[in-house]
Each structure stands twice: as C-alpha cells, then as structure tokens.
Amino acid sequence: MHLYALTLQKASTINHAIHGNFSGSKQQEIVISRGKIIELLRPDPNTGKVFPLLAMEMFGVIRDLIAFRLTGGAKDYVVVGSDSGRIVILEYMPSKNTFERIHQETFGKSGCRRIVPGQYLAVDPKGRAIMIGAVEKQKLVYILNRDAAARLTISSPLEAHKSHTLVYHTVGVDVGFENPMFACLEMDYEDADSDPTGEAVHTTQQTLTFYELDLGLNHVVRKYSEPLEEHGNFLIPVPGGSDGPSGVLVCSENYITYKNFGDQPDIRMPIPRRKYDLDDPERGMIFVCSATHKTKSMFFFLVQTEQGDIFKVTMEIDEDMVTEIRMKYFDTVPVAAAMCVLKTGFLFNASEFGNHYLYQIAHLGDDDDEPEFSSAMELEEGTTFFFTPRGLKNLVLVDEMESLAPVMSCQIADLANEDTPQLYAACGRGPRSSMRVLRHGLEVSEMAVSELPGNPNAVWTVKTQSQDEFDSYIVVSFINATLVLSIGETVEEVTDSGFLGTTPTLSCSQLGEEALLQVYTDGIRHIRADKRVNEWKTPGKKTIVKCAVNERQVVIALTGGEIVYFEMDPSGQLNEYTERKEMSSDYASPARHARVTVYCGDGHGGLESESGRLGGLFLNIGLSNGVLLRTVLDLVTGDLSDTRTRYLGSKAVKLFKVRMHGSDAVLAMSSRSWLSYSYQSRFHLTPLSYETLEYASSFSSEQCPEGIVAISANTLRILALEKLGAVFNQVATPLQYTPRKFVIHPQSNNLVHHRKRSQCFH
C-alpha cells in the first residue's frame, strides 16, 4: 500500500532561502524551502513583485540548502541536505520548469539523526567542493568538477569525522584558488562526558576549527583549531582571493569577532544595543541572520539581531590585513530565518514568524546622520554602543508574501453566514500577531470599476494587430447596441473602430494579422486594417444563434441547425464554403441528455468529425445544471475520455478563455465564478472570492498585463488575480499580543481569545 498526503494549503513558513542565477540567465532568483517543499521565486526587477515559478514536493524534511557555481559557469546549482541520508544536487531546467536531479549520493541512514550528515552544508566559493555535516561527529567532503562533456561530476566522499564533537555551524572559507577550506564552530565534549565530578563541563570551550581539502593528496585534514572566549552561534565568511582579506566573522553572545590565519590579530567589537530598551539589560544579545553583498570594488554585510535590528558591517583593510570593523544601524525588519541581498538591489526577508517581505534597498546608509560604531573606539569591557531604532529609512517595502506561521489556534465555523464555512486562525507572535479569516477561493484585485449606461450582456477584448503586446479595444454588447472602448492610459469610447454599434454582438475577435471580426445576429462584419468593411448577411429570415472563431476560421450556426464555415485565404479575404452541415437537432433544443461532437477543418474547406491533427487538448463543457465537465481530447482519433465533473453552482455554466501566468486558463461562471488553470505543473480549479459575474474576457494592458474584464449588472470591471496557487484568501485583524487560544461565543458569534488580557471582537 502506498499512502500520499495532500494538504489543503502548502506550508507558508520559510525555513531556508538562497539566491543565485538558477535558470542560467542574468535574472536573480530565490530558492526557498518550506519543510518538505522546495520552491523557486523570481522577483521582477521592474515591479518588485515576487513570482513563484515552481514548487516541488521533496517527500522528506529539507534541513539545509546552499547554492554553488562551478568556476567559469553561467548558472547556479542547488545542493539539498535532508533527512534522506543522501546529498542531492538539483539543476533548474527552464524549458521544463522543473528541478532535475543531477546527483544523488547515499551516505547514511534516513531520518534526522545526530551523527548522519544533512544538517549543515558549506560550499567552497569557487565551486570546487561541498562539505555536508551532521550535528555530531560526521562530516563528508565531495569534490565537484566537469567531465569531457562539461557535465557536473561529483567524487566519492572524503571523511572529516571527529568523534565526541558537536557542530554549531559550518561555512566555506574564501581562499581564492588555494586548497578549499571550511570553518566549523565545534565543541569537544569527550572530557566533560567522561568526568564524573561534572567540573569539566564548566571548562569546556567552543572552538573555531578549519578543515582543509588537499586537492593533491585527495584528503581532508584539520588544519587549525582555536578556543573561543564567547559562545558562538554562527559564522559569516569574508570574501577572499582578489575580492577581500578572507577569514570569518564569528557571531557570538554580545560580540562579533574577525578571525583569520597568520599574523592577522583578532578584531573584536560589541553588538550595539537599543537605547532605553525595555528588555532585560543583563540578557545577552546575538546576531541571528546575515546577508553578504559583494561587487568587484567593495563588499559589506547586513547582520540582524534577535530584536530585528539590521546593522551594516564594513571593514577597513590595509595590505590584506583587517584593521577595523565598522558597524552602522541600517533598519529594523521582522526577525528573519534567512536574508538575501540580490544584485538587482532588493533585500528578501524570509521571516521567522508572520509574513515574508521583499524590500528595495533605496539607500546604503552611507550619508545619513546615524552614528557609525568602530572596533577602534575604546570601551570598557562589558559595555557597548547604543543606538535608537526608527522606522524604515534605507529600505522600501515593495512586496509581501502571506504566512500563517505560527498558527496558535484554529477553528472552523460559518460566522459570516456564507453557506461555506470559514477558517479562523490565531497566528503570529508579539505585536505582529493577527486573527485571520480564511475563505476558500482566489483573492481578486479590482483594478477599475465603471458604471455603464445599461445592463450589458457580453464583453470582449481585441487587438488591432496580432503582434501587439496589449489589447486595443474593449467591446461591450447590450440588448440593442454595441459599445467600443479604446484601451490606453485611460479607457474611452470610440466611434471609428469599424464595429457596427446599432446591433448586439455575438462575438468579436482578431482575424489574421491585422483584421477584426464582428459576428451579430444578422451577419458577419470583416473589418480590414485599412478600415474597409466586408459584410456577409444571413440568408432569408435565418439568424445566427452561435459562432466559433479562431485566427483564420469562422463557424456559425443558423436557426434550423445549419452550420456555415468560413476560412481566410492568403490574401486576407474571408470566404464562405458552399458545403454546409445539417445537424440532427437545433441548438436550442432542451434535450435531457447532452451530446458533444468534435469537428475539425479538413484543410479543403470542409468539416470532418474526426482528425489526426489534434494537439494535446482539454475540452471544458458547461452544463445548464451547474456542472462543469473537463475531458481529454485524444491526440489521434479526436475521442473524448477521462471526463472529470465538478458542481460549480446553481446557475448554468458559462465558459471563457483567459490568460493566466503565461498560459491559457478557463473562467467558469455559475452562481459563483471559478478559475481552471495550470500552475507550477499542477491543475487547479478554484473559486474566486468575488461577487457574481455574468460575462468575461481576457484583458491585457501596460498597467495590468494579465487581467480579466468582466460585467456584473450595469458595471464594467477590470480584475487581476495575483495570488495564483493559493487555496484560501485571507482577511487579517491585527492583535497586540501573542494569541494563545480562542473560543466562539455561539449566541453572539463573537470570538474571545486568550492572551495576557482577554479580548473580544466580532
């Protein structure tokens, strides 16, 4: 038996975040892990919006992530440390939009075990080797290279084990092209473990240990180890080779210290504290997160305290010797599990708790009035510098990713009387806590809402030329007229479009390269690029009841069940073909059982009911009883198979083709609107959290590249769906303190939640 677990909504917390050029282009991307999910994000450098490109289930716990690039390479690979007992190297393939496993090497048992590597990853900055370490004892080093076909190769593991040793952090040291070096924060507990008196525990010191990979002898040695005065919690590698002095910054309780080999003396300075801080003054202060930014001419570090304060750290260097550490208060943001400084000038903040943020780095803090602290400033031992926190000055918030973490309590109830229950979740920690109401459905952003002179019955968008990036016209059909609006900086009515305005419209679209087509009850209007109009009128008293149009073909259904077919010739003329199909029943026939027949042009001006030229297609069928059918169209025979059904609502289903995330999608309208779309290699059918719509079309403009234009009653609405992939949309009510638990008062439908002081709200 094989069990497969699917959650309603994927985890929203972020455990790790790395950045690089994973697609091989110059675009900066971010890879994050959410427990058992690895996800690729791409921030748009123009808009600052973060677009998820891919999310993949790893079927295991991701314990660490790191990016590396081979020397001279054009793209970054992703190394995954997990509970699988394996080291896995992934490459992102843009053409397939997937991560492909390049290497998977097994070295131990599965599970998060303390002596099986997977907890720590470190990479040589030149991309020559990777160290993967365990919490205790075991470390393995893999050498990376290229084969004759320029494919990535990985060596057998080289051991760097040391028993009775706990590891707190591991980084790769930048030594240029000398033998790769790794630095570890370690503690040898052997003496303390074997001492029955317990005195050795108090004298055991943490050490900073350097491991060298000898590429000539092909083995790893412990090159150097020195005890630390304070207990360190993580390391920051300093650029080396031609980019900097090399070495590491040791972040420990109350201090940050620069260490390197040779004659380099330790440079040590205290961590500044908030002036008038209400926290315990005796409590030690630590840095919890960092990000490094490096260019050809300079580098700096952004380091964050456990209170969320970010400091910009720079170094004074004299002939490859560091003489001074300088530190300046930068800004305060939520405490991060990981921070990434992108070359495009953004700071990605993966918050430990609550929503995640993308900031634009507007200033580097060089020219402000903030005092700069230095290791050269004399201070008494045990004292520190003080600063005053403030609002954002160097960072500008440009995008936000919602996160429920941590969910402290959750209940399901229909307190809003919406027939569908809502999820009520108490989330967060401290002043960033919130009570969130989750509703099943996609969040809809209203870009514009305009009243119309009557109640329309249909709406379309068209381009005047096929190569145009954006739509040119919005065409609105009323019961006795057609309104044409031009799309630009503003939306305005036009009268010279060539469309017939004195009749309702059944369909309008672009035809060929630069022509427009309007189908109305009494005929077809073909509008050429030079505004010449060719019209085809229906024969006798027949009228057009249904139509279907693509770039070169038109099919209309007349009253009486007759189908007429048109096709555009190479000269751009729309020609009617004399052969007509007579259907066995009229289209409006209220038959109890529906039947669908697929027809395809045979290339000679006729219609055939089977075709060997059909692509990989899905057929969506809306029924009058509110059911949506989605079926697969066979590639060869045209047969329909694998039909899936879904009840959408109490009204007959209407279907509209729209564009979402660069792909075709279907908007299905019943008493509620639903979006059927493919996102991150998965099919989604999700309702819209929005009022009832009656007709819609895809909409694209400079301000809204992928939107929807829709009508509801006497209004025209331009909508955007920006949070594809989400199952729920959220409404958040801020809370002052961390919520612990809440109950629902059944008589009043109030929520009463427990915190330091009880609070009741409706």
mmCIF file with all atom_site columns, N, CA and C in Angstrom, residues 32 130 145 178 276 366 369 378:
data_model
loop_
_atom_site.group_PDB
_atom_site.id
_atom_site.type_symbol
_atom_site.label_atom_id
_atom_site.label_alt_id
_atom_site.label_comp_id
_atom_site.label_asym_id
_atom_site.label_entity_id
_atom_site.label_seq_id
_atom_site.pdbx_PDB_ins_code
_atom_site.Cartn_x
_atom_site.Cartn_y
_atom_site.Cartn_z
_atom_site.occupancy
_atom_site.B_iso_or_equiv
_atom_site.pdbx_formal_charge
_atom_site.auth_seq_id
_atom_site.auth_comp_id
_atom_site.auth_asym_id
_atom_site.auth_atom_id
_atom_site.pdbx_PDB_model_num
ATOM 1  N N  . ILE A 1 32  ? 13.669 28.702 -2.034  1.00 0.00 ? 32  ILE A N  1
ATOM 2  C CA . ILE A 1 32  ? 13.294 28.605 -0.621  1.00 0.00 ? 32  ILE A CA 1
ATOM 3  C C  . ILE A 1 32  ? 12.843 27.181 -0.309  1.00 0.00 ? 32  ILE A C  1
ATOM 4  N N  . ILE A 1 130 ? 32.096 20.592 -1.676  1.00 0.00 ? 130 ILE A N  1
ATOM 5  C CA . ILE A 1 130 ? 30.970 20.780 -0.761  1.00 0.00 ? 130 ILE A CA 1
ATOM 6  C C  . ILE A 1 130 ? 31.253 19.987 0.500   1.00 0.00 ? 130 ILE A C  1
ATOM 7  N N  . ASN A 1 145 ? 33.470 18.763 -10.181 1.00 0.00 ? 145 ASN A N  1
ATOM 8  C CA . ASN A 1 145 ? 34.262 19.080 -11.365 1.00 0.00 ? 145 ASN A CA 1
ATOM 9  C C  . ASN A 1 145 ? 33.398 18.912 -12.605 1.00 0.00 ? 145 ASN A C  1
ATOM 10 N N  . GLU A 1 178 ? 43.487 28.569 -3.675  1.00 0.00 ? 178 GLU A N  1
ATOM 11 C CA . GLU A 1 178 ? 44.272 27.666 -2.829  1.00 0.00 ? 178 GLU A CA 1
ATOM 12 C C  . GLU A 1 178 ? 43.393 26.483 -2.447  1.00 0.00 ? 178 GLU A C  1
ATOM 13 N N  . TYR A 1 276 ? 17.414 52.915 25.838  1.00 0.00 ? 276 TYR A N  1
ATOM 14 C CA . TYR A 1 276 ? 16.172 52.841 26.619  1.00 0.00 ? 276 TYR A CA 1
ATOM 15 C C  . TYR A 1 276 ? 15.404 51.552 26.330  1.00 0.00 ? 276 TYR A C  1
ATOM 16 N N  . ASP A 1 366 ? 25.098 55.349 3.854   1.00 0.00 ? 366 ASP A N  1
ATOM 17 C CA . ASP A 1 366 ? 26.429 55.972 3.950   1.00 0.00 ? 366 ASP A CA 1
ATOM 18 C C  . ASP A 1 366 ? 26.360 57.448 4.299   1.00 0.00 ? 366 ASP A C  1
ATOM 19 N N  . ASP A 1 369 ? 22.591 60.507 9.114   1.00 0.00 ? 369 ASP A N  1
ATOM 20 C CA . ASP A 1 369 ? 23.094 61.036 10.391  1.00 0.00 ? 369 ASP A CA 1
ATOM 21 C C  . ASP A 1 369 ? 23.295 59.948 11.435  1.00 0.00 ? 369 ASP A C  1
ATOM 22 N N  . GLU A 1 378 ? 37.344 53.036 21.975  1.00 0.00 ? 378 GLU A N  1
ATOM 23 C CA . GLU A 1 378 ? 37.664 52.427 23.263  1.00 0.00 ? 378 GLU A CA 1
ATOM 24 C C  . GLU A 1 378 ? 36.416 52.318 24.128  1.00 0.00 ? 378 GLU A C  1
#
